[in-house]
mmCIF file of C-alpha atoms and ligand atoms in Angstrom:
data_model
loop_
_atom_site.group_PDB
_atom_site.id
_atom_site.type_symbol
_atom_site.label_atom_id
_atom_site.label_comp_id
_atom_site.label_asym_id
_atom_site.label_seq_id
_atom_site.Cartn_x
_atom_site.Cartn_y
_atom_site.Cartn_z
ATOM 1 C CA MET A 25 -27.315 -0.456 -9.869
ATOM 2 C CA ASP A 26 -25.460 -2.697 -12.329
ATOM 3 C CA THR A 27 -22.213 -0.796 -12.930
ATOM 4 C CA ILE A 28 -19.879 1.115 -10.659
ATOM 5 C CA ARG A 29 -16.528 2.870 -11.007
ATOM 6 C CA VAL A 30 -14.290 2.928 -7.929
ATOM 7 C CA PHE A 31 -10.878 4.429 -7.125
ATOM 8 C CA ALA A 32 -8.658 2.918 -4.404
ATOM 9 C CA PRO A 33 -5.555 4.688 -3.127
ATOM 10 C CA ALA A 34 -1.889 3.740 -3.116
ATOM 11 C CA THR A 35 -0.366 2.972 0.250
ATOM 12 C CA VAL A 36 2.908 3.077 2.131
ATOM 13 C CA ALA A 37 3.409 -0.206 3.976
ATOM 14 C CA ASN A 38 5.785 -0.824 6.906
ATOM 15 C CA VAL A 39 6.238 2.924 7.676
ATOM 16 C CA ALA A 40 9.885 2.262 8.624
ATOM 17 C CA ALA A 41 9.836 -0.074 11.634
ATOM 18 C CA GLY A 42 6.432 -1.771 11.206
ATOM 19 C CA PHE A 43 7.237 -4.535 8.710
ATOM 20 C CA ASP A 44 3.964 -6.228 7.681
ATOM 21 C CA ILE A 45 1.973 -4.598 10.506
ATOM 22 C CA LEU A 46 1.612 -0.913 9.625
ATOM 23 C CA GLY A 47 0.645 1.176 6.620
ATOM 24 C CA PHE A 48 -1.100 4.353 5.525
ATOM 25 C CA ALA A 49 -2.965 5.526 2.440
ATOM 26 C CA VAL A 50 -2.213 8.550 0.226
ATOM 27 C CA ASN A 51 -4.554 10.517 -2.052
ATOM 28 C CA ALA A 52 -2.609 9.794 -5.217
ATOM 29 C CA PRO A 53 -1.697 7.727 -7.105
ATOM 30 C CA GLY A 54 -4.271 4.921 -7.060
ATOM 31 C CA ASP A 55 -6.095 2.451 -9.293
ATOM 32 C CA GLU A 56 -9.530 2.589 -10.835
ATOM 33 C CA VAL A 57 -11.915 -0.256 -11.673
ATOM 34 C CA THR A 58 -15.232 -0.391 -13.453
ATOM 35 C CA VAL A 59 -17.239 -3.414 -12.331
ATOM 36 C CA ARG A 60 -20.390 -4.579 -14.139
ATOM 37 C CA LYS A 61 -22.916 -7.252 -13.205
ATOM 38 C CA THR A 62 -23.465 -9.751 -16.027
ATOM 39 C CA ASP A 63 -25.987 -12.520 -16.702
ATOM 40 C CA SER A 64 -23.341 -15.249 -16.689
ATOM 41 C CA GLU A 65 -21.883 -16.806 -13.544
ATOM 42 C CA GLN A 66 -18.302 -15.985 -14.475
ATOM 43 C CA VAL A 67 -15.995 -13.311 -13.097
ATOM 44 C CA VAL A 68 -14.131 -11.986 -16.128
ATOM 45 C CA MET A 69 -11.325 -9.451 -16.587
ATOM 46 C CA SER A 70 -12.484 -7.686 -19.735
ATOM 47 C CA SER A 71 -9.680 -5.140 -20.040
ATOM 48 C CA ILE A 72 -6.541 -3.893 -18.307
ATOM 49 C CA THR A 73 -4.885 -0.619 -19.251
ATOM 50 C CA GLY A 74 -1.700 0.975 -17.925
ATOM 51 C CA ASP A 75 0.151 -2.278 -17.150
ATOM 52 C CA ASN A 76 2.102 -2.651 -20.420
ATOM 53 C CA GLY A 77 0.563 -6.092 -20.804
ATOM 54 C CA LYS A 78 2.274 -7.395 -17.661
ATOM 55 C CA LEU A 79 -0.692 -8.441 -15.540
ATOM 56 C CA PRO A 80 -2.466 -11.806 -15.914
ATOM 57 C CA THR A 81 -6.059 -11.768 -17.178
ATOM 58 C CA ASP A 82 -6.765 -15.263 -15.810
ATOM 59 C CA PRO A 83 -9.465 -14.584 -13.166
ATOM 60 C CA GLN A 84 -7.780 -16.981 -10.715
ATOM 61 C CA LYS A 85 -4.479 -15.127 -11.003
ATOM 62 C CA ASN A 86 -5.412 -11.443 -11.262
ATOM 63 C CA THR A 87 -5.700 -9.658 -7.911
ATOM 64 C CA ALA A 88 -8.816 -7.723 -8.964
ATOM 65 C CA THR A 89 -10.783 -10.803 -10.037
ATOM 66 C CA ILE A 90 -9.637 -13.314 -7.414
ATOM 67 C CA VAL A 91 -10.913 -11.060 -4.607
ATOM 68 C CA ILE A 92 -14.398 -10.987 -6.148
ATOM 69 C CA ILE A 93 -14.372 -14.757 -6.681
ATOM 70 C CA LYS A 94 -13.447 -15.277 -2.996
ATOM 71 C CA LEU A 95 -16.130 -12.794 -1.890
ATOM 72 C CA LEU A 96 -18.827 -14.558 -3.939
ATOM 73 C CA GLU A 97 -17.756 -17.973 -2.589
ATOM 74 C CA HIS A 98 -18.003 -16.643 0.968
ATOM 75 C CA LEU A 99 -21.455 -15.126 0.387
ATOM 76 C CA GLY A 100 -22.673 -18.234 -1.478
ATOM 77 C CA ILE A 101 -23.852 -16.054 -4.371
ATOM 78 C CA GLN A 102 -23.623 -16.990 -8.040
ATOM 79 C CA GLN A 103 -23.278 -13.733 -9.908
ATOM 80 C CA GLY A 104 -21.281 -12.847 -12.981
ATOM 81 C CA PHE A 105 -19.061 -9.753 -13.040
ATOM 82 C CA GLU A 106 -17.014 -8.082 -15.747
ATOM 83 C CA ILE A 107 -14.092 -5.950 -14.608
ATOM 84 C CA GLU A 108 -12.141 -3.204 -16.361
ATOM 85 C CA LEU A 109 -8.941 -2.330 -14.553
ATOM 86 C CA LYS A 110 -7.231 1.003 -15.122
ATOM 87 C CA LYS A 111 -3.742 0.859 -13.581
ATOM 88 C CA GLN A 112 -2.664 4.366 -12.675
ATOM 89 C CA MET A 113 0.528 3.540 -10.874
ATOM 90 C CA PRO A 114 3.634 1.549 -11.710
ATOM 91 C CA LEU A 115 3.834 -2.170 -10.936
ATOM 92 C CA GLY A 116 6.553 -3.350 -8.554
ATOM 93 C CA SER A 117 6.901 0.164 -7.164
ATOM 94 C CA GLY A 118 6.338 -0.455 -3.438
ATOM 95 C CA MET A 119 3.276 1.789 -3.411
ATOM 96 C CA GLY A 120 0.727 -0.993 -2.995
ATOM 97 C CA SER A 121 -0.172 -1.355 -6.649
ATOM 98 C CA SER A 122 -1.694 -4.849 -6.363
ATOM 99 C CA ALA A 123 -3.473 -3.817 -3.163
ATOM 100 C CA ALA A 124 -5.149 -0.805 -4.775
ATOM 101 C CA SER A 125 -6.527 -2.998 -7.592
ATOM 102 C CA ALA A 126 -7.748 -5.647 -5.151
ATOM 103 C CA VAL A 127 -9.382 -3.104 -2.851
ATOM 104 C CA ALA A 128 -11.092 -1.175 -5.657
ATOM 105 C CA ALA A 129 -12.501 -4.420 -7.109
ATOM 106 C CA VAL A 130 -13.767 -6.011 -3.900
ATOM 107 C CA TYR A 131 -15.233 -2.706 -2.705
ATOM 108 C CA ALA A 132 -17.004 -2.204 -6.042
ATOM 109 C CA ALA A 133 -18.453 -5.741 -6.134
ATOM 110 C CA ASN A 134 -19.653 -5.403 -2.533
ATOM 111 C CA GLN A 135 -21.464 -2.182 -3.488
ATOM 112 C CA LEU A 136 -23.156 -3.871 -6.470
ATOM 113 C CA LEU A 137 -24.295 -6.677 -4.131
ATOM 114 C CA ASP A 138 -26.003 -4.050 -1.915
ATOM 115 C CA THR A 139 -23.155 -3.853 0.625
ATOM 116 C CA PRO A 140 -23.471 -7.114 2.559
ATOM 117 C CA LEU A 141 -20.067 -6.560 4.190
ATOM 118 C CA SER A 142 -18.419 -3.603 5.935
ATOM 119 C CA PRO A 143 -14.983 -2.397 4.740
ATOM 120 C CA MET A 144 -13.371 -4.151 7.730
ATOM 121 C CA GLU A 145 -15.160 -7.394 6.785
ATOM 122 C CA LEU A 146 -13.864 -7.069 3.207
ATOM 123 C CA LEU A 147 -10.257 -7.075 4.393
ATOM 124 C CA PRO A 148 -9.658 -10.874 4.358
ATOM 125 C CA PHE A 149 -10.844 -10.993 0.719
ATOM 126 C CA ALA A 150 -8.585 -8.114 -0.301
ATOM 127 C CA MET A 151 -5.718 -9.995 1.390
ATOM 128 C CA GLU A 152 -6.344 -12.917 -0.977
ATOM 129 C CA GLY A 153 -5.415 -10.530 -3.796
ATOM 130 C CA GLU A 154 -2.020 -10.020 -2.137
ATOM 131 C CA ARG A 155 -1.566 -13.768 -1.846
ATOM 132 C CA ALA A 156 -2.176 -14.040 -5.613
ATOM 133 C CA ALA A 157 0.196 -11.148 -6.349
ATOM 134 C CA CYS A 158 3.201 -12.000 -4.177
ATOM 135 C CA GLY A 159 2.520 -15.256 -2.349
ATOM 136 C CA ALA A 160 1.980 -13.623 1.053
ATOM 137 C CA ALA A 161 -1.415 -12.423 2.299
ATOM 138 C CA HIS A 162 0.026 -9.375 4.071
ATOM 139 C CA ALA A 163 -2.515 -6.706 5.067
ATOM 140 C CA ASP A 164 -0.395 -3.583 5.489
ATOM 141 C CA ASN A 165 -1.258 -2.291 1.997
ATOM 142 C CA VAL A 166 -4.849 -3.535 1.588
ATOM 143 C CA GLY A 167 -5.702 -2.464 5.167
ATOM 144 C CA PRO A 168 -5.054 1.266 4.703
ATOM 145 C CA SER A 169 -6.266 1.263 1.079
ATOM 146 C CA LEU A 170 -9.601 -0.141 2.268
ATOM 147 C CA LEU A 171 -9.962 1.699 5.571
ATOM 148 C CA GLY A 172 -8.028 4.928 4.953
ATOM 149 C CA GLY A 173 -5.523 6.586 7.294
ATOM 150 C CA PHE A 174 -2.935 4.693 9.330
ATOM 151 C CA VAL A 175 -3.785 1.050 9.936
ATOM 152 C CA LEU A 176 -2.132 -1.309 12.406
ATOM 153 C CA ILE A 177 -2.334 -5.079 11.951
ATOM 154 C CA ARG A 178 -2.179 -5.992 15.643
ATOM 155 C CA SER A 179 -2.447 -9.708 14.791
ATOM 156 C CA TYR A 180 -2.802 -11.885 11.683
ATOM 157 C CA ASP A 181 -4.176 -14.948 13.487
ATOM 158 C CA PRO A 182 -6.772 -14.072 14.477
ATOM 159 C CA LEU A 183 -6.921 -11.021 12.220
ATOM 160 C CA ASP A 184 -7.072 -7.928 14.449
ATOM 161 C CA VAL A 185 -6.859 -4.599 12.647
ATOM 162 C CA VAL A 186 -6.877 -1.187 14.306
ATOM 163 C CA THR A 187 -7.175 2.227 12.674
ATOM 164 C CA ILE A 188 -4.842 4.806 14.211
ATOM 165 C CA PRO A 189 -5.629 8.557 14.298
ATOM 166 C CA THR A 190 -3.829 10.660 11.675
ATOM 167 C CA PRO A 191 -2.244 13.935 12.819
ATOM 168 C CA GLU A 192 -3.758 16.855 10.884
ATOM 169 C CA SER A 193 -0.741 18.406 9.185
ATOM 170 C CA LEU A 194 1.112 15.262 8.127
ATOM 171 C CA TYR A 195 2.134 15.158 4.450
ATOM 172 C CA CYS A 196 3.712 12.346 2.507
ATOM 173 C CA THR A 197 6.356 12.559 -0.218
ATOM 174 C CA LEU A 198 6.672 9.473 -2.405
ATOM 175 C CA LEU A 199 9.584 9.089 -4.782
ATOM 176 C CA HIS A 200 9.477 6.271 -7.274
ATOM 177 C CA PRO A 201 12.886 5.623 -8.845
ATOM 178 C CA GLN A 202 12.157 3.991 -12.182
ATOM 179 C CA ILE A 203 13.505 0.565 -11.433
ATOM 180 C CA GLU A 204 11.361 -2.459 -10.599
ATOM 181 C CA VAL A 205 11.613 -4.508 -7.402
ATOM 182 C CA LEU A 206 9.146 -7.373 -7.102
ATOM 183 C CA THR A 207 7.703 -7.825 -3.607
ATOM 184 C CA ASP A 208 8.238 -11.562 -3.846
ATOM 185 C CA ASP A 209 11.981 -11.037 -4.478
ATOM 186 C CA ALA A 210 12.261 -8.315 -1.826
ATOM 187 C CA ARG A 211 10.776 -10.732 0.733
ATOM 188 C CA LYS A 212 13.000 -13.669 -0.184
ATOM 189 C CA ILE A 213 16.206 -11.749 0.595
ATOM 190 C CA LEU A 214 15.185 -10.973 4.191
ATOM 191 C CA ARG A 215 16.876 -12.742 7.085
ATOM 192 C CA LYS A 216 14.577 -15.181 8.882
ATOM 193 C CA HIS A 217 16.200 -14.671 12.297
ATOM 194 C CA ILE A 218 16.920 -11.401 14.058
ATOM 195 C CA LEU A 219 18.941 -10.418 17.106
ATOM 196 C CA LEU A 220 17.144 -9.589 20.325
ATOM 197 C CA LYS A 221 18.898 -6.212 20.506
ATOM 198 C CA ASP A 222 17.529 -5.337 17.035
ATOM 199 C CA ALA A 223 14.043 -6.520 18.016
ATOM 200 C CA ILE A 224 14.165 -4.244 21.079
ATOM 201 C CA THR A 225 15.125 -1.247 18.919
ATOM 202 C CA GLN A 226 12.457 -2.110 16.373
ATOM 203 C CA TRP A 227 9.537 -2.503 18.758
ATOM 204 C CA GLY A 228 10.599 0.640 20.590
ATOM 205 C CA ASN A 229 10.311 2.485 17.288
ATOM 206 C CA VAL A 230 6.954 0.921 16.363
ATOM 207 C CA ALA A 231 5.510 1.824 19.746
ATOM 208 C CA GLY A 232 7.056 5.311 19.520
ATOM 209 C CA LEU A 233 5.491 5.850 16.109
ATOM 210 C CA MET A 234 2.072 4.741 17.402
ATOM 211 C CA ALA A 235 2.349 7.093 20.370
ATOM 212 C CA GLY A 236 3.545 9.936 18.118
ATOM 213 C CA LEU A 237 0.595 9.505 15.765
ATOM 214 C CA ILE A 238 -1.959 9.314 18.566
ATOM 215 C CA MET A 239 -0.536 12.377 20.365
ATOM 216 C CA SER A 240 0.258 14.318 17.130
ATOM 217 C CA ASP A 241 3.819 14.517 18.451
ATOM 218 C CA TYR A 242 5.723 15.155 15.220
ATOM 219 C CA GLU A 243 9.177 15.044 16.843
ATOM 220 C CA LEU A 244 8.393 11.614 18.270
ATOM 221 C CA ILE A 245 7.113 10.442 14.872
ATOM 222 C CA GLY A 246 10.422 11.542 13.318
ATOM 223 C CA ARG A 247 12.550 9.923 16.054
ATOM 224 C CA SER A 248 10.652 6.662 15.592
ATOM 225 C CA MET A 249 11.071 6.383 11.814
ATOM 226 C CA HIS A 250 14.036 4.006 11.990
ATOM 227 C CA ASP A 251 14.170 0.448 10.768
ATOM 228 C CA VAL A 252 17.191 -1.621 11.834
ATOM 229 C CA ILE A 253 15.937 -4.950 10.460
ATOM 230 C CA ILE A 254 14.521 -4.639 6.931
ATOM 231 C CA GLU A 255 15.979 -1.381 5.559
ATOM 232 C CA PRO A 256 19.670 -2.433 5.829
ATOM 233 C CA VAL A 257 18.939 -5.382 3.504
ATOM 234 C CA ARG A 258 16.440 -3.897 1.061
ATOM 235 C CA SER A 259 18.146 -0.540 0.679
ATOM 236 C CA LEU A 260 20.938 -2.371 -1.190
ATOM 237 C CA LEU A 261 18.433 -2.842 -4.054
ATOM 238 C CA ILE A 262 17.941 0.936 -4.397
ATOM 239 C CA PRO A 263 20.847 2.845 -6.006
ATOM 240 C CA GLY A 264 21.742 5.988 -4.002
ATOM 241 C CA TYR A 265 19.372 5.070 -1.160
ATOM 242 C CA ASP A 266 21.387 6.666 1.674
ATOM 243 C CA GLU A 267 21.853 9.911 -0.257
ATOM 244 C CA ILE A 268 18.161 10.175 -1.181
ATOM 245 C CA LYS A 269 17.128 9.583 2.429
ATOM 246 C CA GLN A 270 19.623 12.120 3.755
ATOM 247 C CA ALA A 271 18.431 14.679 1.189
ATOM 248 C CA ALA A 272 14.853 14.323 2.458
ATOM 249 C CA ILE A 273 15.905 14.835 6.071
ATOM 250 C CA ASP A 274 18.187 17.782 5.214
ATOM 251 C CA ALA A 275 15.208 19.384 3.423
ATOM 252 C CA GLY A 276 13.183 19.249 6.635
ATOM 253 C CA ALA A 277 11.293 15.934 6.504
ATOM 254 C CA LEU A 278 10.594 14.211 9.825
ATOM 255 C CA GLY A 279 11.973 10.958 8.482
ATOM 256 C CA CYS A 280 12.357 8.871 5.352
ATOM 257 C CA SER A 281 12.411 5.149 4.636
ATOM 258 C CA ILE A 282 11.494 2.514 2.046
ATOM 259 C CA SER A 283 7.851 2.445 0.954
ATOM 260 C CA GLY A 284 6.649 -1.154 1.263
ATOM 261 C CA SER A 285 9.086 -3.483 -0.440
ATOM 262 C CA GLY A 286 10.626 -0.642 -2.524
ATOM 263 C CA PRO A 287 12.076 0.732 -4.680
ATOM 264 C CA SER A 288 9.955 3.795 -3.771
ATOM 265 C CA LEU A 289 10.972 5.868 -0.772
ATOM 266 C CA PHE A 290 8.573 7.859 1.362
ATOM 267 C CA ALA A 291 9.133 10.819 3.649
ATOM 268 C CA LEU A 292 6.745 12.367 6.167
ATOM 269 C CA SER A 293 6.691 16.120 6.727
ATOM 270 C CA THR A 294 4.642 18.576 8.765
ATOM 271 C CA SER A 295 3.437 20.711 5.828
ATOM 272 C CA GLU A 296 2.846 20.559 2.092
ATOM 273 C CA GLU A 297 5.684 23.044 1.601
ATOM 274 C CA LEU A 298 8.198 20.846 3.448
ATOM 275 C CA ALA A 299 6.897 17.767 1.617
ATOM 276 C CA ASN A 300 7.541 19.559 -1.702
ATOM 277 C CA SER A 301 11.058 20.599 -0.633
ATOM 278 C CA ALA A 302 11.828 17.048 0.483
ATOM 279 C CA GLY A 303 10.538 15.736 -2.853
ATOM 280 C CA GLU A 304 12.687 18.095 -4.880
ATOM 281 C CA ALA A 305 15.779 17.186 -2.828
ATOM 282 C CA MET A 306 15.036 13.455 -3.114
ATOM 283 C CA GLN A 307 14.528 13.683 -6.864
ATOM 284 C CA ASN A 308 17.827 15.573 -7.275
ATOM 285 C CA ALA A 309 19.689 12.984 -5.201
ATOM 286 C CA CYS A 310 18.110 10.167 -7.216
ATOM 287 C CA SER A 311 19.152 11.732 -10.510
ATOM 288 C CA GLN A 312 22.823 11.621 -9.362
ATOM 289 C CA ASN A 313 22.671 7.925 -10.242
ATOM 290 C CA ASP A 314 21.104 8.666 -13.643
ATOM 291 C CA ILE A 315 17.800 7.173 -12.504
ATOM 292 C CA GLU A 316 14.590 8.891 -13.561
ATOM 293 C CA SER A 317 11.926 9.152 -10.886
ATOM 294 C CA GLU A 318 8.304 10.074 -10.341
ATOM 295 C CA LEU A 319 7.220 12.201 -7.423
ATOM 296 C CA TYR A 320 3.886 12.238 -5.579
ATOM 297 C CA ILE A 321 3.049 14.671 -2.770
ATOM 298 C CA SER A 322 -0.114 14.022 -0.828
ATOM 299 C CA PRO A 323 -1.821 14.428 2.506
ATOM 300 C CA ILE A 324 -2.676 11.179 4.281
ATOM 301 C CA ASN A 325 -5.822 9.726 2.695
ATOM 302 C CA LYS A 326 -8.402 9.154 5.439
ATOM 303 C CA GLN A 327 -11.211 7.912 3.216
ATOM 304 C CA GLY A 328 -10.009 4.753 1.473
ATOM 305 C CA PRO A 329 -11.914 3.755 -1.688
ATOM 306 C CA LYS A 330 -13.975 6.392 -3.497
ATOM 307 C CA ILE A 331 -17.010 5.777 -5.699
ATOM 308 C CA LEU A 332 -16.483 7.792 -8.885
ATOM 309 C CA ASP A 333 -19.814 6.986 -10.560
HETATM 310 N N1 HSE B 29 4.993 -5.501 4.168
HETATM 311 C C1 HSE B 29 5.196 -5.842 2.787
HETATM 312 C C2 HSE B 29 6.678 -6.009 2.534
HETATM 313 C C3 HSE B 29 4.639 -4.739 1.932
HETATM 314 O O1 HSE B 29 7.417 -5.137 2.977
HETATM 315 O O2 HSE B 29 7.084 -6.992 1.914
HETATM 316 C C4 HSE B 29 4.815 -4.949 0.467
HETATM 317 O O3 HSE B 29 4.402 -3.762 -0.218
#
């Protein structure tokens, strides 16, 4: 096999209280790559569509190429690849756009090399894509995009990643207000020190969310979707944030918070119907500030990357 086309899903990082340590994947949107083996020894980005010309084509700077370069270096293989990247989600949206490109590319290249590494072993290479995109090799987007479902980063050093069971009827609503927030900027504004009382609240909520997911206790999941450290700062970048969140909860969602570094918001609900109602309410609330938005409703994606052909 010399050519492969792979889709990798968007992701919701942080999931309220789990800044940098928790994320889950959704079925849509996501990015698509076509990766081809070539006779040269270069990794080349041959085309990017859907990015309005915003992404770098320099192989050392693009998330989809750098991950393949790092993978080849690790394996000690000299092999040329040509990559076509089809962006199918907005950049700077907080839905793991750079992660989906990195995951699709590294997964595709690994397949063309006859699968020397498992998805879990590919994770450090996908993280290098995040380093190129925003300066921080966080794993809470690439982890779930690569492994599917809910993924916990128990530790970064050493890297210790755990997949968490996904309750059957959980649905995600993603609202993308059409403004751009760059992850790099959304990280720089965060406070570097936190109060012990806030830390106690936060780790109570992270642990509660983990327990809720494992026990399929939807009430506990809802009660645990509170972030007292990151949301108060980042929500200031999202016009009408409090109203949009309240609208989701009033429509029956278990909880609602910022997706990754924003500006997208996500809500979790116990059925597709409630997820749709939450989405409609969130979109209405968002439009009060004259901001257009895109809406995505999806079950939790348990598969991760998908080979298209
Ligand atoms: N955990 C990262 C952050 C995710 O919140 O900055 C970025 O999508």
